[in-house]
PDB file of C-alpha atoms in Angstrom:
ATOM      1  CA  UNK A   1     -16.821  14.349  -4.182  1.00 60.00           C
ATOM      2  CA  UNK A   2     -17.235  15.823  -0.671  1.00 54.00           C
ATOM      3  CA  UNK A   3     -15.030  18.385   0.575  1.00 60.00           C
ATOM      4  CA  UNK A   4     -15.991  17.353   4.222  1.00 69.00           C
ATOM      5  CA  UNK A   5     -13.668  15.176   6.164  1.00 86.00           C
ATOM      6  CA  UNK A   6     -10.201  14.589   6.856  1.00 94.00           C
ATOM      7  CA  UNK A   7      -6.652  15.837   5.281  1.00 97.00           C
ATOM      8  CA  UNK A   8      -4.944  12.345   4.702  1.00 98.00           C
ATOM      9  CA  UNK A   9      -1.413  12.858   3.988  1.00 98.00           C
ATOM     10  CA  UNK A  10       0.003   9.997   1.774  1.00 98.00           C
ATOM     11  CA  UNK A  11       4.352  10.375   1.280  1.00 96.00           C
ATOM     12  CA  UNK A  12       6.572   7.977  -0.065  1.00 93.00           C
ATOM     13  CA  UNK A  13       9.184   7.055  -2.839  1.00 90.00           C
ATOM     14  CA  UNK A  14       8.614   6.464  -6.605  1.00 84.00           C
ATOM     15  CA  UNK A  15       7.076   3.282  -7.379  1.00 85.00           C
ATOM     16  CA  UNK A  16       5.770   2.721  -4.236  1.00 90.00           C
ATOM     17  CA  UNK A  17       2.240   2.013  -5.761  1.00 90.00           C
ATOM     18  CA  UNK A  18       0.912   5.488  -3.617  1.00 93.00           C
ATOM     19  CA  UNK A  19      -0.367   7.328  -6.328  1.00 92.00           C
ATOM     20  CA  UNK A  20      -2.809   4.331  -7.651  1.00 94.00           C
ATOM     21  CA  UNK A  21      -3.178   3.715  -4.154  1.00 96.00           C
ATOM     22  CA  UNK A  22      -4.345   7.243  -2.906  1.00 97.00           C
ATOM     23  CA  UNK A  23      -6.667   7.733  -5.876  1.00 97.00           C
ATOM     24  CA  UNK A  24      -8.555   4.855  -4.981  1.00 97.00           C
ATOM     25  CA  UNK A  25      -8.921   5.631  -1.441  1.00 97.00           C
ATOM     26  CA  UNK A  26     -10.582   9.421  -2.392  1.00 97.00           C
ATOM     27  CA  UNK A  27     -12.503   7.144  -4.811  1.00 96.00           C
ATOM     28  CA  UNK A  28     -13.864   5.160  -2.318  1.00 95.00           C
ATOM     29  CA  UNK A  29     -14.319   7.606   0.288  1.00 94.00           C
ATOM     30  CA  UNK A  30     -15.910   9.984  -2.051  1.00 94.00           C
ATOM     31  CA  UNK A  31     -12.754  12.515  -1.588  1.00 96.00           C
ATOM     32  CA  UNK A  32     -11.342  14.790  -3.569  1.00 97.00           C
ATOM     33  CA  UNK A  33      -7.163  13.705  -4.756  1.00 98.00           C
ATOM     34  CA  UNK A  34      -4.287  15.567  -5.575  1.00 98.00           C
ATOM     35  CA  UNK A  35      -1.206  14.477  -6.594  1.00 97.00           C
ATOM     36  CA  UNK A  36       1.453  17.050  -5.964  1.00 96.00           C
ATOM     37  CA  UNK A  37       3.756  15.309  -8.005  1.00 94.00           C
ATOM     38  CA  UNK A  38       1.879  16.239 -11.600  1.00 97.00           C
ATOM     39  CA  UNK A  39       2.341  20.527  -9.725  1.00 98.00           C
ATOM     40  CA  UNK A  40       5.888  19.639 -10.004  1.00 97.00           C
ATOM     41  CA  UNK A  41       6.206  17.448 -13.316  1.00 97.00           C
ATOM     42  CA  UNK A  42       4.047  20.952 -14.707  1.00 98.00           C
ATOM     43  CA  UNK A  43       6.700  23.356 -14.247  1.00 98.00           C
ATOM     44  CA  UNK A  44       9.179  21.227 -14.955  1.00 98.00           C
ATOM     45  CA  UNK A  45       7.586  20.455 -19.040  1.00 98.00           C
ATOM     46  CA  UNK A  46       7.213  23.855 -18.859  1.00 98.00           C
ATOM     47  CA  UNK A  47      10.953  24.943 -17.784  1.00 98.00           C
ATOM     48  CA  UNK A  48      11.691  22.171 -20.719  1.00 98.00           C
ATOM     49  CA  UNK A  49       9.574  23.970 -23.152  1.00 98.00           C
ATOM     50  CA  UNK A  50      11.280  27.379 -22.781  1.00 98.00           C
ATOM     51  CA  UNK A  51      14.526  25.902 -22.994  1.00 98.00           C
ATOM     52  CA  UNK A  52      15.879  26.686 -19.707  1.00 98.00           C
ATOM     53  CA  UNK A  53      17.934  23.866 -18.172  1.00 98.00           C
ATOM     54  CA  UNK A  54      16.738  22.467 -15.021  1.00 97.00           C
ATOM     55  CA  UNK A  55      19.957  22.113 -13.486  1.00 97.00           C
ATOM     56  CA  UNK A  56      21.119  25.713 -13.353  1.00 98.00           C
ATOM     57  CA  UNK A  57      18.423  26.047  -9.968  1.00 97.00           C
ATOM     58  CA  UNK A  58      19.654  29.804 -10.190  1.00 98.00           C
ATOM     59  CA  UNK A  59      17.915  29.649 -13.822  1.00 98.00           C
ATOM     60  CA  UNK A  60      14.797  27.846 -12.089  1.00 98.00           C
ATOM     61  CA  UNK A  61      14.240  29.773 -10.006  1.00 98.00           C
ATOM     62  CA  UNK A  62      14.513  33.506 -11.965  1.00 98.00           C
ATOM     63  CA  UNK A  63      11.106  31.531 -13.918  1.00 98.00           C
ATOM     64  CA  UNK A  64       9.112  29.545 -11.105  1.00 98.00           C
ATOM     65  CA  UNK A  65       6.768  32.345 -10.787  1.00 97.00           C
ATOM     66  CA  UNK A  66       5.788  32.537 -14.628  1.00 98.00           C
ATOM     67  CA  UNK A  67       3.570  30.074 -15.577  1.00 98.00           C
ATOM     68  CA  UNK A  68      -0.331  29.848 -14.700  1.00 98.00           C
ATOM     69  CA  UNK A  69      -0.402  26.076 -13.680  1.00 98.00           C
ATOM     70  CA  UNK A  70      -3.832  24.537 -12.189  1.00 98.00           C
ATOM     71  CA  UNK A  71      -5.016  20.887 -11.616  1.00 98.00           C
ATOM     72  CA  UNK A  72      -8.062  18.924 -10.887  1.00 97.00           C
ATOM     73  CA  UNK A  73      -8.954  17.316  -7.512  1.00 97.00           C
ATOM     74  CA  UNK A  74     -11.196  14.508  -9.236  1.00 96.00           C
ATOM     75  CA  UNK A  75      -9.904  11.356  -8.534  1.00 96.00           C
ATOM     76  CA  UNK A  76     -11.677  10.015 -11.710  1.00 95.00           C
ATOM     77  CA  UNK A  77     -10.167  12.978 -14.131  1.00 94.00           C
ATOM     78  CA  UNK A  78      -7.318  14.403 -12.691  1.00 96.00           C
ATOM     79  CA  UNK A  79      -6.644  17.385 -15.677  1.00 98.00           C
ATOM     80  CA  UNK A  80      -3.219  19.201 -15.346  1.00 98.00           C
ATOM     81  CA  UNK A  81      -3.140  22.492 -17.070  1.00 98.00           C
ATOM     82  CA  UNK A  82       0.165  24.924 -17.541  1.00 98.00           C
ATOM     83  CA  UNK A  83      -1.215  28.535 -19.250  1.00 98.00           C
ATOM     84  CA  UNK A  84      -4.556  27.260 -20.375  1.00 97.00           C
ATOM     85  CA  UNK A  85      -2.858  23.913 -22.294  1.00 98.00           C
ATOM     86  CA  UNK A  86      -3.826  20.560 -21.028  1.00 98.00           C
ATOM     87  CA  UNK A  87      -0.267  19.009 -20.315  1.00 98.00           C
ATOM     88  CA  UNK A  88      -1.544  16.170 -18.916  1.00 98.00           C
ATOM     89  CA  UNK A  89      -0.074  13.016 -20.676  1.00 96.00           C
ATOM     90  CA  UNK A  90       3.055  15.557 -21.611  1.00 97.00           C
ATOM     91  CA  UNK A  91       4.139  15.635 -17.811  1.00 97.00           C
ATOM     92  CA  UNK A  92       4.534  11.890 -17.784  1.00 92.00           C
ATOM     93  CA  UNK A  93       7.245  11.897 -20.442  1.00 92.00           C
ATOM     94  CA  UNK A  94      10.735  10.481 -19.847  1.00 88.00           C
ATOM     95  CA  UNK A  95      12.132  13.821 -20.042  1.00 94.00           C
ATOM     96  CA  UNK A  96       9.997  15.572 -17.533  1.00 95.00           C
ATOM     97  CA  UNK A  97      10.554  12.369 -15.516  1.00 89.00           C
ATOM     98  CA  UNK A  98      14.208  13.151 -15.439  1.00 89.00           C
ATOM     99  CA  UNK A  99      14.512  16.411 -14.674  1.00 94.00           C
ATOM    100  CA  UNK A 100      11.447  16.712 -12.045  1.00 93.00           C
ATOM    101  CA  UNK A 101      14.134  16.085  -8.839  1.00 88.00           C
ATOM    102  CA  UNK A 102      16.086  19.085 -10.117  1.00 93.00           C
ATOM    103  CA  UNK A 103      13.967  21.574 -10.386  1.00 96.00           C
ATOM    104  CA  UNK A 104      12.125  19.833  -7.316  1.00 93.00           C
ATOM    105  CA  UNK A 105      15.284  20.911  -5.303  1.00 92.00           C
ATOM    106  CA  UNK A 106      14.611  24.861  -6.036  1.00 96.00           C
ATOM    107  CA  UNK A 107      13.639  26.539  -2.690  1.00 95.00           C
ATOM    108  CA  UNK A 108      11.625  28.999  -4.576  1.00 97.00           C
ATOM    109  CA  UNK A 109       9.308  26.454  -6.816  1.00 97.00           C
ATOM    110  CA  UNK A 110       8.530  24.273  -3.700  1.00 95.00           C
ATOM    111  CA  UNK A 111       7.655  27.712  -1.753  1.00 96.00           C
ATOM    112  CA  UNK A 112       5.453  28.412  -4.892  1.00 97.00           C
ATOM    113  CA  UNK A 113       3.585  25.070  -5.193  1.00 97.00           C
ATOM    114  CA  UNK A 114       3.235  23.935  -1.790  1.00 97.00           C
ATOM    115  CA  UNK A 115       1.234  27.491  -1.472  1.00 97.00           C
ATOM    116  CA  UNK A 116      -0.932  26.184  -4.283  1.00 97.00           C
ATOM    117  CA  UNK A 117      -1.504  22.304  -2.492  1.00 97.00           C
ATOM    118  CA  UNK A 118      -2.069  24.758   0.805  1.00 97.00           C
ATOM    119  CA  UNK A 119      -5.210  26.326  -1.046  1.00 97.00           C
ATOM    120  CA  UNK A 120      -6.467  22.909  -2.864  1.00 97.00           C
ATOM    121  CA  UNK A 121      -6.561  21.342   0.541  1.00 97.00           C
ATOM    122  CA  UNK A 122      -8.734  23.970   1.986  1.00 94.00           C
ATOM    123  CA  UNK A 123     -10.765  22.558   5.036  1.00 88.00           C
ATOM    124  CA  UNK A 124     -10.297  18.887   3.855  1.00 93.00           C
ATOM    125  CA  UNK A 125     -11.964  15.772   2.648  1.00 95.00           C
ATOM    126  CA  UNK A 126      -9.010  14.954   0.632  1.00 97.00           C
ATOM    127  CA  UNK A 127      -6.157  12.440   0.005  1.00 98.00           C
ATOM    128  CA  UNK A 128      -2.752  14.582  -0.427  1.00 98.00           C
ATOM    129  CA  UNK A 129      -0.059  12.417  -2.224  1.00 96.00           C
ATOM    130  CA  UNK A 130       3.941  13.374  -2.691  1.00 94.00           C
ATOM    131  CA  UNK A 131       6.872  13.363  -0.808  1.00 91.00           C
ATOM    132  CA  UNK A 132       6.854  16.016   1.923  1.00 92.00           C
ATOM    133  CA  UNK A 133       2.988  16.359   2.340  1.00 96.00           C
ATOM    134  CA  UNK A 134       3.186  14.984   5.827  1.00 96.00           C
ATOM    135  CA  UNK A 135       6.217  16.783   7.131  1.00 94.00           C
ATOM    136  CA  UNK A 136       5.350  20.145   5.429  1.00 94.00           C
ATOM    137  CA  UNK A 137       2.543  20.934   3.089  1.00 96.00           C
ATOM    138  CA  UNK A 138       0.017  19.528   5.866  1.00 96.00           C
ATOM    139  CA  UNK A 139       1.634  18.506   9.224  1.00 96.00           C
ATOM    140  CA  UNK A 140      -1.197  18.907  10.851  1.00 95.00           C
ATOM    141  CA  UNK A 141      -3.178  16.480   8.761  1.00 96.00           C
ATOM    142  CA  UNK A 142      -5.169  13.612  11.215  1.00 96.00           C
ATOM    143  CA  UNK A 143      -4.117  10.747   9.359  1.00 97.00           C
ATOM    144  CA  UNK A 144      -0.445  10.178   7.615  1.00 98.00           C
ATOM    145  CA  UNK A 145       0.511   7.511   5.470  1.00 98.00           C
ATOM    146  CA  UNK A 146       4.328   6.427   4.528  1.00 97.00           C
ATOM    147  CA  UNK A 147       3.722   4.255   1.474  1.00 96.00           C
ATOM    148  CA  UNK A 148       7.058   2.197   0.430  1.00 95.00           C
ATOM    149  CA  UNK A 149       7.949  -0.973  -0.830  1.00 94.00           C
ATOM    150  CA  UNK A 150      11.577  -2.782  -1.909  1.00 93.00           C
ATOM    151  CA  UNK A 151      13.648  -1.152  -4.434  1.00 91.00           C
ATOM    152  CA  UNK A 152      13.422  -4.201  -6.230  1.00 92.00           C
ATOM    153  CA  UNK A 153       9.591  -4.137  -6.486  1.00 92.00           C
ATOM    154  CA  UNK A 154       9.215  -0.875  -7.716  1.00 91.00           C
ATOM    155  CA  UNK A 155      11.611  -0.796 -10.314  1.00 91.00           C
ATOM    156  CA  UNK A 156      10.207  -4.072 -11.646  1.00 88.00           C
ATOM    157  CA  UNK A 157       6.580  -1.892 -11.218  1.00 86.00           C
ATOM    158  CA  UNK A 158       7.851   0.790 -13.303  1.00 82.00           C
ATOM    159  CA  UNK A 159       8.935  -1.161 -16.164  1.00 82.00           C
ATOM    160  CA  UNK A 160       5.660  -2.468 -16.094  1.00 81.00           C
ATOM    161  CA  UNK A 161       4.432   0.875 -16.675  1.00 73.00           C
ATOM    162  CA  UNK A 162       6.171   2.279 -18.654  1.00 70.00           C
ATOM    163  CA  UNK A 163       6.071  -1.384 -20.848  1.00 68.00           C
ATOM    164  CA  UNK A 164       9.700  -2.147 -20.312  1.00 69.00           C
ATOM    165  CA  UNK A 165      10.742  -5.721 -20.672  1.00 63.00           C
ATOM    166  CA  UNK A 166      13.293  -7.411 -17.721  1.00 62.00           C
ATOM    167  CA  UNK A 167      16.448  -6.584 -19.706  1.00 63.00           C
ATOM    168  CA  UNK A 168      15.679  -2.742 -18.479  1.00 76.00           C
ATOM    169  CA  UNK A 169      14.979  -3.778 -15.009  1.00 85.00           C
ATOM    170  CA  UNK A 170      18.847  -2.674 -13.939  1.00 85.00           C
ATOM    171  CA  UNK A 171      18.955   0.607 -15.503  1.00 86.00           C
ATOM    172  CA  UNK A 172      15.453   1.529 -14.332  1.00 85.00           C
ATOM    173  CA  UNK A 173      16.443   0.439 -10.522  1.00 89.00           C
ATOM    174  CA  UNK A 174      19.503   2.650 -10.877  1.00 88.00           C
ATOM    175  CA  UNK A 175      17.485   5.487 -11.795  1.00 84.00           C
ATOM    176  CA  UNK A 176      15.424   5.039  -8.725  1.00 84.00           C
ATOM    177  CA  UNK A 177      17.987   4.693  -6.439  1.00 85.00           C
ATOM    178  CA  UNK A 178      19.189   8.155  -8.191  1.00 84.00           C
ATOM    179  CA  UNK A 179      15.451   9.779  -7.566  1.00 80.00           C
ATOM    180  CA  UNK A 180      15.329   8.318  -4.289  1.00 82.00           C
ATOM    181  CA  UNK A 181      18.527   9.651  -3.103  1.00 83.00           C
ATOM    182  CA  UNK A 182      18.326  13.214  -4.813  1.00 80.00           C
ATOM    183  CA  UNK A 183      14.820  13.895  -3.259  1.00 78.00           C
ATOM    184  CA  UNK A 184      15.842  12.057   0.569  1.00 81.00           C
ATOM    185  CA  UNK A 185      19.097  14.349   0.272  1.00 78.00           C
ATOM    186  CA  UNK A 186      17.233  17.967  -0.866  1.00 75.00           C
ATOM    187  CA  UNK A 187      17.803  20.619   1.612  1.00 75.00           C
ATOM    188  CA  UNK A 188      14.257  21.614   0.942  1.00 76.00           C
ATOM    189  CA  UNK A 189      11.583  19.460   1.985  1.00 74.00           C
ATOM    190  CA  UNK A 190      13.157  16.360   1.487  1.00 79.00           C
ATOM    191  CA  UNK A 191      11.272  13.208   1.068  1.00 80.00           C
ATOM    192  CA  UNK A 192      10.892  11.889   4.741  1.00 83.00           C
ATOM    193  CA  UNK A 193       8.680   9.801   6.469  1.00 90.00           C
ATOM    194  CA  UNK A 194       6.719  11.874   9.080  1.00 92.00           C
ATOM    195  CA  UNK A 195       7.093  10.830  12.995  1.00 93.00           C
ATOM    196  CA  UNK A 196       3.470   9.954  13.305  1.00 95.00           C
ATOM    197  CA  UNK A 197       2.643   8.576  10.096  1.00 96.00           C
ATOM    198  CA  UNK A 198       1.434   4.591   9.483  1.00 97.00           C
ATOM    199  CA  UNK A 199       4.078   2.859   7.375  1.00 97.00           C
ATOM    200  CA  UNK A 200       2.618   0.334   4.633  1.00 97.00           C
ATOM    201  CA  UNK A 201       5.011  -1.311   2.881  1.00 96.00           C
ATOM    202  CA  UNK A 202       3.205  -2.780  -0.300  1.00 95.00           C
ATOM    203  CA  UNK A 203       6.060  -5.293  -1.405  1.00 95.00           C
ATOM    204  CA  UNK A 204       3.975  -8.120  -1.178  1.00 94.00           C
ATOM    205  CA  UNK A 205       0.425  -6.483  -0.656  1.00 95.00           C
ATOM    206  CA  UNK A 206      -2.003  -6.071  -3.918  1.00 93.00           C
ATOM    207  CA  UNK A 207      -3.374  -3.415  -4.434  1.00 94.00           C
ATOM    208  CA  UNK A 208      -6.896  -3.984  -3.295  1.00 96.00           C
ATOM    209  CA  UNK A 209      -4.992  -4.849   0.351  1.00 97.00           C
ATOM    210  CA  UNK A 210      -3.301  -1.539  -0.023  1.00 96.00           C
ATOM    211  CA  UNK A 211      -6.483   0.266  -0.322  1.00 97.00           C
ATOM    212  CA  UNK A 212      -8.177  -1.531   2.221  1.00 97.00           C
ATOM    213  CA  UNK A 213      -5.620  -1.048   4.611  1.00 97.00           C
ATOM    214  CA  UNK A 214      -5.918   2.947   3.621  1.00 97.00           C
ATOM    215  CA  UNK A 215      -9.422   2.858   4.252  1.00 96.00           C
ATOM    216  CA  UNK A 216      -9.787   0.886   7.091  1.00 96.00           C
ATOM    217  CA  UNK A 217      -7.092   3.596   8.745  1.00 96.00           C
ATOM    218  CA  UNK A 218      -9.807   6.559   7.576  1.00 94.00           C
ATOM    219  CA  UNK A 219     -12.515   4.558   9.056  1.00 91.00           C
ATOM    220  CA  UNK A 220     -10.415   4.370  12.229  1.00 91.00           C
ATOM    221  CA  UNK A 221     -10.436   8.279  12.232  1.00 84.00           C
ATOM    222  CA  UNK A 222     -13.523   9.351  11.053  1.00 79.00           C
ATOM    223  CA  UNK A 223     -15.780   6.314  12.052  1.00 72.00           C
ATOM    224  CA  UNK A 224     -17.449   6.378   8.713  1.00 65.00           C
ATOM    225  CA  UNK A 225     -17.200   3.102   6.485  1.00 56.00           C
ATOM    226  CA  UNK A 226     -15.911   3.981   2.938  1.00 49.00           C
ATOM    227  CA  UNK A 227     -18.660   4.829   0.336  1.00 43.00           C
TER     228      UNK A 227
END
């Protein structure tokens, strides 16, 4: 992984394919990746694991400042620890998934972790992935992404992983709309899609078409082919 080259911010809404996506781009490019979400998913298993409930924000944010929490940049082994433990498959768990937009919503984790993302990025040569990476962890970056598709299409893409069958697909899509409204409503950061950021909407694009659309966008910038 090189740490030379561009800060490529990549935003967009849950199931959107832009984590998968984004990974494979540093992969190709030979970039480092960070997905901002896992920061947030940390302190929220870790709110969950001293019993403090993520909807008292007042609660949240008394404890945002306790835990050690650091993460990989690898794109190939992205390792998420909270206090020395490896939380990694813990912070994809249906309970950390619902209570990640709350505690998301506290003014005083986001100022926390977006100071963290701030010192990951350093001088660049990285794909950035969340939901206000373009707009404020790294406005500045040369090359934004806004990566969205149908609700439809991602709920069916989350049942998928998550091994759902189609009698689910309802009550996932609901809880989507729920995510996507809670984090497009936040008075902090709110999900947003930056002013100068390329839109790919990956409804009907695979995901090799995603990634070469994302690379062929960095090549555009940096006038290097992908690795």
């Amino acid at each position: 992984m090189s740490k030379s080259g561009p800060v490529v911010a990549v935003d967009g809404p849950a199931g959107s394919g832009k984590s998968t996506a984004s990974k494979a781009m540093a992969r190709a490019q030979g970039w480092r990746y960070l997905d901002t979400g896992a920061l947030y998913r940390a302190l929220t298993w870790w709110m969950l694991e001293q019993h403090i409930d993520v909807d008292n924000a007042a609660a949240v944010a008394q404890r945002a400042q306790e835990p050690v929490i650091s993460i990989t940049c690898d794109p190939d082994a992205v390792v998420v620890r909270v206090d020395g433990r490896d939380v990694s498959a813990e912070i994809r768990g249906p309970e950390v998934a619902a209570g990640v937009s709350a505690v998301s919503r506290v003014p005083e984790v986001r100022e926390r972790l977006v100071a963290i993302q701030r010192e990951l990025i350093g001088d660049g040569g990285i794909v950035v992935e969340g939901r206000d990476i373009g707009t404020v962890v790294a406005p500045d970056a040369p090359l934004k992404l806004y990566v969205t598709a149908t609700p439809e299409v991602r709920a069916r893409r989350r049942n998928r992983d998550f091994g759902r069958d189609a009698d689910g697909l309802d009550q996932t899509l609901a809880s989507l709309q729920r995510r996507d409204a809670m984090d497009s409503s936040r008075e902090h950061s709110p999900l947003s899609r930056a002013e100068d950021a390329v839109e790919i909407d990956t409804s009907e694009m695979t995901l090799a078409e995603v990634v070469r659309r994302m690379c062929d966008l960095a090549t555009a910038l940096t006038g290097d082919e992908a690795l």
